[in-house]
Amino acid sequence: MTDQELRSLIREIVARQLGQAPAAAGHPVVPAHPSHGLFVLPAGADSDGPCIIEPAVSCTHCGYCKSYGH
């Protein structure tokens, strides 16, 4: 893979994540892996209270509790 092909692929992936149409076609669509998804938590679970994973510390909004930890 050349540098130009790599840049094009990265632009396509970023555009897809931002909900925009890719600038250039021609690369296969890479399906999103389930490990990159986030869980939906009840309202207030990610507020400025204690961490869900480690209740002794404050929530830093890292998102670990919303993922599979990858």
PDB file of C-alpha atoms in Angstrom:
ATOM      1  CA  MET A   1       0.000   0.000   0.000  1.00  0.00           C
ATOM      2  CA  THR A   2       1.403   3.354  -0.988  1.00  0.00           C
ATOM      3  CA  ASP A   3       1.352   6.479   1.178  1.00  0.00           C
ATOM      4  CA  GLN A   4      -1.311   7.995  -1.064  1.00  0.00           C
ATOM      5  CA  GLU A   5      -3.540   4.902  -0.768  1.00  0.00           C
ATOM      6  CA  LEU A   6      -3.114   4.913   3.008  1.00  0.00           C
ATOM      7  CA  ARG A   7      -4.018   8.614   3.237  1.00  0.00           C
ATOM      8  CA  SER A   8      -7.083   8.045   1.075  1.00  0.00           C
ATOM      9  CA  LEU A   9      -8.212   5.138   3.252  1.00  0.00           C
ATOM     10  CA  ILE A  10      -7.757   7.177   6.439  1.00  0.00           C
ATOM     11  CA  ARG A  11      -9.716  10.101   4.954  1.00  0.00           C
ATOM     12  CA  GLU A  12     -12.540   7.726   4.014  1.00  0.00           C
ATOM     13  CA  ILE A  13     -12.694   6.237   7.509  1.00  0.00           C
ATOM     14  CA  VAL A  14     -12.632   9.651   9.191  1.00  0.00           C
ATOM     15  CA  ALA A  15     -15.367  10.923   6.857  1.00  0.00           C
ATOM     16  CA  ARG A  16     -17.501   7.870   7.652  1.00  0.00           C
ATOM     17  CA  GLN A  17     -17.056   8.422  11.401  1.00  0.00           C
ATOM     18  CA  LEU A  18     -18.082  12.056  11.003  1.00  0.00           C
ATOM     19  CA  GLY A  19     -21.155  11.023   9.023  1.00  0.00           C
ATOM     20  CA  GLN A  20     -19.932  12.570   5.782  1.00  0.00           C
ATOM     21  CA  ALA A  21     -19.653  11.062   2.329  1.00  0.00           C
ATOM     22  CA  PRO A  22     -16.120   9.914   1.540  1.00  0.00           C
ATOM     23  CA  ALA A  23     -14.142  12.196  -0.757  1.00  0.00           C
ATOM     24  CA  ALA A  24     -12.887   9.398  -2.998  1.00  0.00           C
ATOM     25  CA  ALA A  25     -14.273   6.000  -3.870  1.00  0.00           C
ATOM     26  CA  GLY A  26     -12.423   2.874  -4.867  1.00  0.00           C
ATOM     27  CA  HIS A  27     -11.489   1.431  -1.486  1.00  0.00           C
ATOM     28  CA  PRO A  28     -13.439  -1.402   0.080  1.00  0.00           C
ATOM     29  CA  VAL A  29     -15.688  -0.418   2.957  1.00  0.00           C
ATOM     30  CA  VAL A  30     -14.269  -1.632   6.257  1.00  0.00           C
ATOM     31  CA  PRO A  31     -17.114  -2.741   8.537  1.00  0.00           C
ATOM     32  CA  ALA A  32     -17.100  -1.388  12.075  1.00  0.00           C
ATOM     33  CA  HIS A  33     -16.062  -3.989  14.626  1.00  0.00           C
ATOM     34  CA  PRO A  34     -18.390  -4.470  17.630  1.00  0.00           C
ATOM     35  CA  SER A  35     -15.497  -3.820  20.017  1.00  0.00           C
ATOM     36  CA  HIS A  36     -15.519  -0.164  18.919  1.00  0.00           C
ATOM     37  CA  GLY A  37     -19.160   0.380  19.826  1.00  0.00           C
ATOM     38  CA  LEU A  38     -20.292   2.146  22.993  1.00  0.00           C
ATOM     39  CA  PHE A  39     -23.054   1.122  25.374  1.00  0.00           C
ATOM     40  CA  VAL A  40     -25.856   3.493  26.244  1.00  0.00           C
ATOM     41  CA  LEU A  41     -25.901   4.147  29.989  1.00  0.00           C
ATOM     42  CA  PRO A  42     -28.855   5.448  32.021  1.00  0.00           C
ATOM     43  CA  ALA A  43     -29.119   9.225  32.291  1.00  0.00           C
ATOM     44  CA  GLY A  44     -26.779  10.578  34.943  1.00  0.00           C
ATOM     45  CA  ALA A  45     -24.448   7.583  34.870  1.00  0.00           C
ATOM     46  CA  ASP A  46     -21.716   9.633  33.214  1.00  0.00           C
ATOM     47  CA  SER A  47     -22.264  12.847  35.148  1.00  0.00           C
ATOM     48  CA  ASP A  48     -19.754  14.390  37.545  1.00  0.00           C
ATOM     49  CA  GLY A  49     -20.356  11.728  40.178  1.00  0.00           C
ATOM     50  CA  PRO A  50     -18.404   8.617  41.097  1.00  0.00           C
ATOM     51  CA  CYS A  51     -16.942   6.312  38.459  1.00  0.00           C
ATOM     52  CA  ILE A  52     -19.139   3.295  37.677  1.00  0.00           C
ATOM     53  CA  ILE A  53     -16.119   0.993  37.421  1.00  0.00           C
ATOM     54  CA  GLU A  54     -14.196   2.428  40.400  1.00  0.00           C
ATOM     55  CA  PRO A  55     -16.730   4.161  42.733  1.00  0.00           C
ATOM     56  CA  ALA A  56     -14.001   5.426  45.086  1.00  0.00           C
ATOM     57  CA  VAL A  57     -12.845   7.960  42.448  1.00  0.00           C
ATOM     58  CA  SER A  58     -14.638  10.669  40.464  1.00  0.00           C
ATOM     59  CA  CYS A  59     -15.805  10.054  36.916  1.00  0.00           C
ATOM     60  CA  THR A  60     -13.238  11.350  34.400  1.00  0.00           C
ATOM     61  CA  HIS A  61     -15.496  10.666  31.391  1.00  0.00           C
ATOM     62  CA  CYS A  62     -12.968   8.236  29.886  1.00  0.00           C
ATOM     63  CA  GLY A  63     -15.744   6.110  28.388  1.00  0.00           C
ATOM     64  CA  TYR A  64     -14.342   2.804  29.673  1.00  0.00           C
ATOM     65  CA  CYS A  65     -17.673   1.933  31.301  1.00  0.00           C
ATOM     66  CA  LYS A  66     -19.391   2.399  27.932  1.00  0.00           C
ATOM     67  CA  SER A  67     -17.119  -0.021  26.060  1.00  0.00           C
ATOM     68  CA  TYR A  68     -15.814  -3.536  26.173  1.00  0.00           C
ATOM     69  CA  GLY A  69     -12.577  -2.051  27.519  1.00  0.00           C
ATOM     70  CA  HIS A  70     -10.588  -2.096  24.295  1.00  0.00           C
TER      71      HIS A  70
END
